[in-house]
PDB file of N, CA and C in Angstrom:
ATOM      1  N   MET C   1     121.396  39.246-141.647  1.00  0.00           N
ATOM      2  CA  MET C   1     122.261  40.190-140.953  1.00  0.00           C
ATOM      3  C   MET C   1     123.567  40.350-141.719  1.00  0.00           C
ATOM      4  N   GLY C   2     124.093  41.568-141.762  1.00  0.00           N
ATOM      5  CA  GLY C   2     125.335  41.850-142.477  1.00  0.00           C
ATOM      6  C   GLY C   2     126.552  41.459-141.668  1.00  0.00           C
ATOM      7  N   LYS C   3     127.663  42.041-142.071  1.00  0.00           N
ATOM      8  CA  LYS C   3     128.924  41.753-141.407  1.00  0.00           C
ATOM      9  C   LYS C   3     128.927  42.307-139.984  1.00  0.00           C
ATOM     10  N   ALA C   4     129.616  41.622-139.092  1.00  0.00           N
ATOM     11  CA  ALA C   4     129.798  42.131-137.741  1.00  0.00           C
ATOM     12  C   ALA C   4     131.116  42.895-137.691  1.00  0.00           C
ATOM     13  N   TYR C   5     131.086  44.041-137.072  1.00  0.00           N
ATOM     14  CA  TYR C   5     132.282  44.872-136.974  1.00  0.00           C
ATOM     15  C   TYR C   5     132.801  44.861-135.542  1.00  0.00           C
ATOM     16  N   GLU C   6     134.094  44.616-135.418  1.00  0.00           N
ATOM     17  CA  GLU C   6     134.762  44.740-134.112  1.00  0.00           C
ATOM     18  C   GLU C   6     135.699  45.929-134.198  1.00  0.00           C
ATOM     19  N   LEU C   7     135.383  46.943-133.427  1.00  0.00           N
ATOM     20  CA  LEU C   7     136.136  48.191-133.486  1.00  0.00           C
ATOM     21  C   LEU C   7     136.806  48.448-132.151  1.00  0.00           C
ATOM     22  N   ARG C   8     138.013  48.960-132.224  1.00  0.00           N
ATOM     23  CA  ARG C   8     138.757  49.274-131.006  1.00  0.00           C
ATOM     24  C   ARG C   8     139.237  50.721-131.108  1.00  0.00           C
ATOM     25  N   LEU C   9     138.897  51.517-130.126  1.00  0.00           N
ATOM     26  CA  LEU C   9     139.298  52.927-130.128  1.00  0.00           C
ATOM     27  C   LEU C   9     140.329  53.143-129.027  1.00  0.00           C
ATOM     28  N   TYR C  10     141.510  53.580-129.435  1.00  0.00           N
ATOM     29  CA  TYR C  10     142.579  53.876-128.475  1.00  0.00           C
ATOM     30  C   TYR C  10     142.528  55.352-128.119  1.00  0.00           C
ATOM     31  N   VAL C  11     142.493  55.661-126.847  1.00  0.00           N
ATOM     32  CA  VAL C  11     142.479  57.037-126.357  1.00  0.00           C
ATOM     33  C   VAL C  11     143.501  57.158-125.225  1.00  0.00           C
ATOM     34  N   ALA C  12     143.703  58.383-124.768  1.00  0.00           N
ATOM     35  CA  ALA C  12     144.570  58.616-123.606  1.00  0.00           C
ATOM     36  C   ALA C  12     143.833  59.554-122.663  1.00  0.00           C
ATOM     37  N   GLY C  13     143.045  58.979-121.799  1.00  0.00           N
ATOM     38  CA  GLY C  13     142.254  59.785-120.880  1.00  0.00           C
ATOM     39  C   GLY C  13     141.040  60.367-121.591  1.00  0.00           C
ATOM     40  N   LYS C  14     140.355  61.256-120.902  1.00  0.00           N
ATOM     41  CA  LYS C  14     139.143  61.849-121.468  1.00  0.00           C
ATOM     42  C   LYS C  14     139.439  63.232-122.025  1.00  0.00           C
ATOM     43  N   THR C  15     140.295  63.293-123.035  1.00  0.00           N
ATOM     44  CA  THR C  15     140.587  64.563-123.682  1.00  0.00           C
ATOM     45  C   THR C  15     139.438  64.926-124.614  1.00  0.00           C
ATOM     46  N   THR C  16     139.419  66.169-125.040  1.00  0.00           N
ATOM     47  CA  THR C  16     138.368  66.616-125.956  1.00  0.00           C
ATOM     48  C   THR C  16     138.367  65.780-127.220  1.00  0.00           C
ATOM     49  N   LYS C  17     139.561  65.522-127.773  1.00  0.00           N
ATOM     50  CA  LYS C  17     139.660  64.727-129.000  1.00  0.00           C
ATOM     51  C   LYS C  17     139.155  63.307-128.779  1.00  0.00           C
ATOM     52  N   SER C  18     139.490  62.727-127.657  1.00  0.00           N
ATOM     53  CA  SER C  18     139.072  61.354-127.363  1.00  0.00           C
ATOM     54  C   SER C  18     137.557  61.257-127.237  1.00  0.00           C
ATOM     55  N   VAL C  19     136.975  62.189-126.508  1.00  0.00           N
ATOM     56  CA  VAL C  19     135.524  62.183-126.316  1.00  0.00           C
ATOM     57  C   VAL C  19     134.823  62.425-127.647  1.00  0.00           C
ATOM     58  N   THR C  20     135.357  63.367-128.445  1.00  0.00           N
ATOM     59  CA  THR C  20     134.779  63.637-129.762  1.00  0.00           C
ATOM     60  C   THR C  20     134.858  62.406-130.646  1.00  0.00           C
ATOM     61  N   ALA C  21     136.013  61.731-130.640  1.00  0.00           N
ATOM     62  CA  ALA C  21     136.186  60.542-131.468  1.00  0.00           C
ATOM     63  C   ALA C  21     135.175  59.458-131.083  1.00  0.00           C
ATOM     64  N   LEU C  22     134.983  59.236-129.799  1.00  0.00           N
ATOM     65  CA  LEU C  22     134.037  58.199-129.355  1.00  0.00           C
ATOM     66  C   LEU C  22     132.606  58.583-129.716  1.00  0.00           C
ATOM     67  N   ASN C  23     132.254  59.832-129.519  1.00  0.00           N
ATOM     68  CA  ASN C  23     130.900  60.273-129.863  1.00  0.00           C
ATOM     69  C   ASN C  23     130.641  60.147-131.365  1.00  0.00           C
ATOM     70  N   ASN C  24     131.626  60.550-132.184  1.00  0.00           N
ATOM     71  CA  ASN C  24     131.475  60.426-133.632  1.00  0.00           C
ATOM     72  C   ASN C  24     131.345  58.963-134.035  1.00  0.00           C
ATOM     73  N   LEU C  25     132.183  58.120-133.461  1.00  0.00           N
ATOM     74  CA  LEU C  25     132.149  56.694-133.801  1.00  0.00           C
ATOM     75  C   LEU C  25     130.799  56.075-133.449  1.00  0.00           C
ATOM     76  N   LYS C  26     130.302  56.379-132.268  1.00  0.00           N
ATOM     77  CA  LYS C  26     128.997  55.839-131.864  1.00  0.00           C
ATOM     78  C   LYS C  26     127.899  56.304-132.810  1.00  0.00           C
ATOM     79  N   LYS C  27     127.961  57.565-133.198  1.00  0.00           N
ATOM     80  CA  LYS C  27     126.946  58.117-134.097  1.00  0.00           C
ATOM     81  C   LYS C  27     126.975  57.397-135.458  1.00  0.00           C
ATOM     82  N   TYR C  28     128.165  57.223-136.036  1.00  0.00           N
ATOM     83  CA  TYR C  28     128.270  56.562-137.347  1.00  0.00           C
ATOM     84  C   TYR C  28     127.805  55.105-137.248  1.00  0.00           C
ATOM     85  N   CYS C  29     128.185  54.437-136.163  1.00  0.00           N
ATOM     86  CA  CYS C  29     127.816  53.028-136.010  1.00  0.00           C
ATOM     87  C   CYS C  29     126.298  52.879-135.881  1.00  0.00           C
ATOM     88  N   GLU C  30     125.669  53.767-135.109  1.00  0.00           N
ATOM     89  CA  GLU C  30     124.213  53.690-134.957  1.00  0.00           C
ATOM     90  C   GLU C  30     123.510  53.977-136.280  1.00  0.00           C
ATOM     91  N   GLU C  31     124.079  54.876-137.072  1.00  0.00           N
ATOM     92  CA  GLU C  31     123.452  55.233-138.346  1.00  0.00           C
ATOM     93  C   GLU C  31     123.653  54.166-139.412  1.00  0.00           C
ATOM     94  N   HIS C  32     124.823  53.512-139.417  1.00  0.00           N
ATOM     95  CA  HIS C  32     125.169  52.629-140.531  1.00  0.00           C
ATOM     96  C   HIS C  32     125.331  51.159-140.149  1.00  0.00           C
ATOM     97  N   LEU C  33     125.564  50.861-138.879  1.00  0.00           N
ATOM     98  CA  LEU C  33     125.854  49.473-138.488  1.00  0.00           C
ATOM     99  C   LEU C  33     124.982  49.016-137.316  1.00  0.00           C
ATOM    100  N   LYS C  34     123.833  49.574-137.156  1.00  0.00           N
ATOM    101  CA  LYS C  34     123.002  49.296-135.989  1.00  0.00           C
ATOM    102  C   LYS C  34     122.870  47.793-135.739  1.00  0.00           C
ATOM    103  N   GLY C  35     123.246  47.364-134.543  1.00  0.00           N
ATOM    104  CA  GLY C  35     123.131  45.965-134.156  1.00  0.00           C
ATOM    105  C   GLY C  35     124.208  45.062-134.736  1.00  0.00           C
ATOM    106  N   GLN C  36     125.190  45.628-135.447  1.00  0.00           N
ATOM    107  CA  GLN C  36     126.207  44.798-136.102  1.00  0.00           C
ATOM    108  C   GLN C  36     127.618  45.170-135.677  1.00  0.00           C
ATOM    109  N   TYR C  37     127.772  45.815-134.533  1.00  0.00           N
ATOM    110  CA  TYR C  37     129.103  46.267-134.182  1.00  0.00           C
ATOM    111  C   TYR C  37     129.349  46.167-132.681  1.00  0.00           C
ATOM    112  N   SER C  38     130.624  46.134-132.328  1.00  0.00           N
ATOM    113  CA  SER C  38     131.016  46.270-130.933  1.00  0.00           C
ATOM    114  C   SER C  38     132.191  47.241-130.881  1.00  0.00           C
ATOM    115  N   ILE C  39     132.183  48.088-129.883  1.00  0.00           N
ATOM    116  CA  ILE C  39     133.251  49.076-129.715  1.00  0.00           C
ATOM    117  C   ILE C  39     133.959  48.793-128.398  1.00  0.00           C
ATOM    118  N   GLU C  40     135.263  48.634-128.477  1.00  0.00           N
ATOM    119  CA  GLU C  40     136.081  48.474-127.274  1.00  0.00           C
ATOM    120  C   GLU C  40     136.942  49.729-127.150  1.00  0.00           C
ATOM    121  N   VAL C  41     136.838  50.413-126.034  1.00  0.00           N
ATOM    122  CA  VAL C  41     137.639  51.619-125.821  1.00  0.00           C
ATOM    123  C   VAL C  41     138.809  51.257-124.921  1.00  0.00           C
ATOM    124  N   ILE C  42     140.021  51.541-125.406  1.00  0.00           N
ATOM    125  CA  ILE C  42     141.236  51.251-124.641  1.00  0.00           C
ATOM    126  C   ILE C  42     141.860  52.573-124.222  1.00  0.00           C
ATOM    127  N   ASP C  43     141.943  52.801-122.938  1.00  0.00           N
ATOM    128  CA  ASP C  43     142.589  54.007-122.417  1.00  0.00           C
ATOM    129  C   ASP C  43     144.053  53.679-122.160  1.00  0.00           C
ATOM    130  N   LEU C  44     144.920  54.275-122.953  1.00  0.00           N
ATOM    131  CA  LEU C  44     146.348  53.945-122.854  1.00  0.00           C
ATOM    132  C   LEU C  44     147.000  54.512-121.590  1.00  0.00           C
ATOM    133  N   LEU C  45     146.307  55.392-120.887  1.00  0.00           N
ATOM    134  CA  LEU C  45     146.827  55.838-119.586  1.00  0.00           C
ATOM    135  C   LEU C  45     146.644  54.724-118.554  1.00  0.00           C
ATOM    136  N   VAL C  46     145.663  53.852-118.783  1.00  0.00           N
ATOM    137  CA  VAL C  46     145.386  52.752-117.872  1.00  0.00           C
ATOM    138  C   VAL C  46     146.072  51.461-118.325  1.00  0.00           C
ATOM    139  N   GLN C  47     146.065  51.229-119.654  1.00  0.00           N
ATOM    140  CA  GLN C  47     146.623  49.986-120.202  1.00  0.00           C
ATOM    141  C   GLN C  47     147.613  50.301-121.336  1.00  0.00           C
ATOM    142  N   PRO C  48     148.736  50.938-121.036  1.00  0.00           N
ATOM    143  CA  PRO C  48     149.671  51.339-122.106  1.00  0.00           C
ATOM    144  C   PRO C  48     150.255  50.158-122.878  1.00  0.00           C
ATOM    145  N   GLN C  49     150.322  48.994-122.252  1.00  0.00           N
ATOM    146  CA  GLN C  49     150.904  47.837-122.930  1.00  0.00           C
ATOM    147  C   GLN C  49     150.084  47.384-124.140  1.00  0.00           C
ATOM    148  N   LEU C  50     148.823  47.750-124.199  1.00  0.00           N
ATOM    149  CA  LEU C  50     147.968  47.312-125.301  1.00  0.00           C
ATOM    150  C   LEU C  50     148.253  48.067-126.603  1.00  0.00           C
ATOM    151  N   ALA C  51     148.952  49.185-126.538  1.00  0.00           N
ATOM    152  CA  ALA C  51     149.267  49.953-127.746  1.00  0.00           C
ATOM    153  C   ALA C  51     150.216  49.179-128.653  1.00  0.00           C
ATOM    154  N   GLU C  52     151.063  48.356-128.087  1.00  0.00           N
ATOM    155  CA  GLU C  52     152.065  47.648-128.858  1.00  0.00           C
ATOM    156  C   GLU C  52     151.442  46.657-129.831  1.00  0.00           C
ATOM    157  N   GLY C  53     150.428  45.946-129.395  1.00  0.00           N
ATOM    158  CA  GLY C  53     149.803  44.913-130.224  1.00  0.00           C
ATOM    159  C   GLY C  53     149.251  45.452-131.527  1.00  0.00           C
ATOM    160  N   ASP C  54     148.664  46.633-131.497  1.00  0.00           N
ATOM    161  CA  ASP C  54     148.095  47.224-132.709  1.00  0.00           C
ATOM    162  C   ASP C  54     148.998  48.310-133.281  1.00  0.00           C
ATOM    163  N   GLN C  55     150.208  48.445-132.760  1.00  0.00           N
ATOM    164  CA  GLN C  55     151.190  49.421-133.240  1.00  0.00           C
ATOM    165  C   GLN C  55     150.584  50.824-133.313  1.00  0.00           C
ATOM    166  N   ILE C  56     150.106  51.279-132.179  1.00  0.00           N
ATOM    167  CA  ILE C  56     149.487  52.595-132.100  1.00  0.00           C
ATOM    168  C   ILE C  56     150.563  53.662-131.921  1.00  0.00           C
ATOM    169  N   LEU C  57     150.591  54.620-132.832  1.00  0.00           N
ATOM    170  CA  LEU C  57     151.600  55.670-132.800  1.00  0.00           C
ATOM    171  C   LEU C  57     151.014  57.032-132.453  1.00  0.00           C
ATOM    172  N   ALA C  58     149.719  57.188-132.600  1.00  0.00           N
ATOM    173  CA  ALA C  58     149.063  58.457-132.311  1.00  0.00           C
ATOM    174  C   ALA C  58     147.700  58.159-131.703  1.00  0.00           C
ATOM    175  N   ILE C  59     147.153  59.110-130.990  1.00  0.00           N
ATOM    176  CA  ILE C  59     145.837  58.909-130.409  1.00  0.00           C
ATOM    177  C   ILE C  59     144.999  60.163-130.610  1.00  0.00           C
ATOM    178  N   PRO C  60     143.698  60.048-130.705  1.00  0.00           N
ATOM    179  CA  PRO C  60     142.975  58.783-130.729  1.00  0.00           C
ATOM    180  C   PRO C  60     143.160  58.045-132.059  1.00  0.00           C
ATOM    181  N   THR C  61     143.138  56.728-132.003  1.00  0.00           N
ATOM    182  CA  THR C  61     143.207  55.889-133.187  1.00  0.00           C
ATOM    183  C   THR C  61     142.097  54.848-133.121  1.00  0.00           C
ATOM    184  N   LEU C  62     141.382  54.720-134.221  1.00  0.00           N
ATOM    185  CA  LEU C  62     140.359  53.687-134.349  1.00  0.00           C
ATOM    186  C   LEU C  62     140.950  52.532-135.144  1.00  0.00           C
ATOM    187  N   VAL C  63     140.795  51.313-134.625  1.00  0.00           N
ATOM    188  CA  VAL C  63     141.255  50.125-135.335  1.00  0.00           C
ATOM    189  C   VAL C  63     140.044  49.257-135.644  1.00  0.00           C
ATOM    190  N   LYS C  64     139.882  48.949-136.921  1.00  0.00           N
ATOM    191  CA  LYS C  64     138.828  48.004-137.329  1.00  0.00           C
ATOM    192  C   LYS C  64     139.475  46.636-137.357  1.00  0.00           C
ATOM    193  N   LYS C  65     139.078  45.781-136.405  1.00  0.00           N
ATOM    194  CA  LYS C  65     139.687  44.450-136.300  1.00  0.00           C
ATOM    195  C   LYS C  65     139.002  43.463-137.245  1.00  0.00           C
ATOM    196  N   VAL C  66     137.685  43.508-137.262  1.00  0.00           N
ATOM    197  CA  VAL C  66     136.873  42.607-138.071  1.00  0.00           C
ATOM    198  C   VAL C  66     135.771  43.438-138.686  1.00  0.00           C
ATOM    199  N   PRO C  67     135.370  43.229-139.942  1.00  0.00           N
ATOM    200  CA  PRO C  67     135.938  42.265-140.892  1.00  0.00           C
ATOM    201  C   PRO C  67     137.288  42.726-141.428  1.00  0.00           C
ATOM    202  N   GLU C  68     138.066  41.787-141.907  1.00  0.00           N
ATOM    203  CA  GLU C  68     139.370  42.108-142.473  1.00  0.00           C
ATOM    204  C   GLU C  68     139.170  42.838-143.796  1.00  0.00           C
ATOM    205  N   PRO C  69     140.098  43.627-144.256  1.00  0.00           N
ATOM    206  CA  PRO C  69     141.413  43.855-143.675  1.00  0.00           C
ATOM    207  C   PRO C  69     141.349  44.808-142.476  1.00  0.00           C
ATOM    208  N   VAL C  70     142.340  44.658-141.577  1.00  0.00           N
ATOM    209  CA  VAL C  70     142.458  45.555-140.433  1.00  0.00           C
ATOM    210  C   VAL C  70     142.776  46.952-140.955  1.00  0.00           C
ATOM    211  N   ARG C  71     142.084  47.939-140.433  1.00  0.00           N
ATOM    212  CA  ARG C  71     142.304  49.332-140.855  1.00  0.00           C
ATOM    213  C   ARG C  71     142.466  50.206-139.627  1.00  0.00           C
ATOM    214  N   LYS C  72     143.224  51.280-139.782  1.00  0.00           N
ATOM    215  CA  LYS C  72     143.406  52.252-138.699  1.00  0.00           C
ATOM    216  C   LYS C  72     143.019  53.631-139.202  1.00  0.00           C
ATOM    217  N   ILE C  73     142.345  54.362-138.353  1.00  0.00           N
ATOM    218  CA  ILE C  73     141.969  55.739-138.667  1.00  0.00           C
ATOM    219  C   ILE C  73     142.388  56.591-137.478  1.00  0.00           C
ATOM    220  N   ILE C  74     143.231  57.574-137.740  1.00  0.00           N
ATOM    221  CA  ILE C  74     143.757  58.434-136.680  1.00  0.00           C
ATOM    222  C   ILE C  74     143.002  59.757-136.660  1.00  0.00           C
ATOM    223  N   GLY C  75     142.721  60.250-135.457  1.00  0.00           N
ATOM    224  CA  GLY C  75     142.091  61.558-135.314  1.00  0.00           C
ATOM    225  C   GLY C  75     140.776  61.473-134.572  1.00  0.00           C
ATOM    226  N   ASP C  76     140.045  62.589-134.573  1.00  0.00           N
ATOM    227  CA  ASP C  76     138.807  62.642-133.799  1.00  0.00           C
ATOM    228  C   ASP C  76     137.594  62.126-134.574  1.00  0.00           C
ATOM    229  N   LEU C  77     137.838  61.583-135.775  1.00  0.00           N
ATOM    230  CA  LEU C  77     136.810  60.940-136.599  1.00  0.00           C
ATOM    231  C   LEU C  77     135.716  61.918-137.016  1.00  0.00           C
ATOM    232  N   SER C  78     136.051  63.183-137.132  1.00  0.00           N
ATOM    233  CA  SER C  78     135.044  64.178-137.494  1.00  0.00           C
ATOM    234  C   SER C  78     134.733  64.182-138.990  1.00  0.00           C
ATOM    235  N   ASN C  79     135.608  63.592-139.803  1.00  0.00           N
ATOM    236  CA  ASN C  79     135.363  63.507-141.245  1.00  0.00           C
ATOM    237  C   ASN C  79     134.593  62.224-141.523  1.00  0.00           C
ATOM    238  N   GLU C  80     133.272  62.324-141.573  1.00  0.00           N
ATOM    239  CA  GLU C  80     132.422  61.134-141.702  1.00  0.00           C
ATOM    240  C   GLU C  80     132.744  60.332-142.955  1.00  0.00           C
ATOM    241  N   GLU C  81     132.954  60.996-144.066  1.00  0.00           N
ATOM    242  CA  GLU C  81     133.243  60.297-145.324  1.00  0.00           C
ATOM    243  C   GLU C  81     134.512  59.449-145.194  1.00  0.00           C
ATOM    244  N   LYS C  82     135.545  60.037-144.612  1.00  0.00           N
ATOM    245  CA  LYS C  82     136.821  59.330-144.446  1.00  0.00           C
ATOM    246  C   LYS C  82     136.642  58.120-143.532  1.00  0.00           C
ATOM    247  N   VAL C  83     135.869  58.271-142.482  1.00  0.00           N
ATOM    248  CA  VAL C  83     135.652  57.167-141.544  1.00  0.00           C
ATOM    249  C   VAL C  83     134.855  56.050-142.207  1.00  0.00           C
ATOM    250  N   LEU C  84     133.803  56.398-142.910  1.00  0.00           N
ATOM    251  CA  LEU C  84     132.963  55.376-143.540  1.00  0.00           C
ATOM    252  C   LEU C  84     133.722  54.622-144.627  1.00  0.00           C
ATOM    253  N   VAL C  85     134.550  55.319-145.373  1.00  0.00           N
ATOM    254  CA  VAL C  85     135.380  54.659-146.387  1.00  0.00           C
ATOM    255  C   VAL C  85     136.421  53.783-145.697  1.00  0.00           C
ATOM    256  N   GLY C  86     137.014  54.302-144.626  1.00  0.00           N
ATOM    257  CA  GLY C  86     138.030  53.547-143.888  1.00  0.00           C
ATOM    258  C   GLY C  86     137.484  52.280-143.263  1.00  0.00           C
ATOM    259  N   LEU C  87     136.229  52.287-142.900  1.00  0.00           N
ATOM    260  CA  LEU C  87     135.600  51.108-142.298  1.00  0.00           C
ATOM    261  C   LEU C  87     134.970  50.198-143.345  1.00  0.00           C
ATOM    262  N   ASP C  88     135.120  50.554-144.611  1.00  0.00           N
ATOM    263  CA  ASP C  88     134.516  49.788-145.721  1.00  0.00           C
ATOM    264  C   ASP C  88     132.998  49.779-145.658  1.00  0.00           C
ATOM    265  N   ILE C  89     132.424  50.804-145.072  1.00  0.00           N
ATOM    266  CA  ILE C  89     130.966  50.924-145.056  1.00  0.00           C
ATOM    267  C   ILE C  89     130.521  51.589-146.351  1.00  0.00           C
ATOM    268  N   ARG C  90     131.334  52.503-146.813  1.00  0.00           N
ATOM    269  CA  ARG C  90     131.029  53.233-148.043  1.00  0.00           C
ATOM    270  C   ARG C  90     132.242  53.132-148.953  1.00  0.00           C
ATOM    271  N   THR C  91     132.008  52.964-150.251  1.00  0.00           N
ATOM    272  CA  THR C  91     133.130  52.909-151.183  1.00  0.00           C
ATOM    273  C   THR C  91     133.586  54.313-151.517  1.00  0.00           C
ATOM    274  N   LYS C  92     134.856  54.422-151.834  1.00  0.00           N
ATOM    275  CA  LYS C  92     135.436  55.719-152.139  1.00  0.00           C
ATOM    276  C   LYS C  92     134.865  56.244-153.451  1.00  0.00           C
ATOM    277  N   LYS C  93     134.514  57.546-153.452  1.00  0.00           N
ATOM    278  CA  LYS C  93     133.936  58.141-154.665  1.00  0.00           C
ATOM    279  C   LYS C  93     135.026  58.619-155.589  1.00  0.00           C
TER     280      LYS C  93
END
């Protein structure tokens, strides 16, 4: 088994961008990390105090907690290449 990924997605309610970001993330994880990942969704409208720990400045933001290094990707995650490179799944071309 490969590396285990711990991913945290910060959103603010069920906005179009938030829903798109979660759907894109799930799709990429199923395609590239099947069985090797966990996704935690943090709704900052419900738990705003959690934004401070990861220094979240914009939403939606994806934080890759494990494996290190910690990485952040802001936006709806529609650019698959950028997301895969950001998660260290694919090397930059």
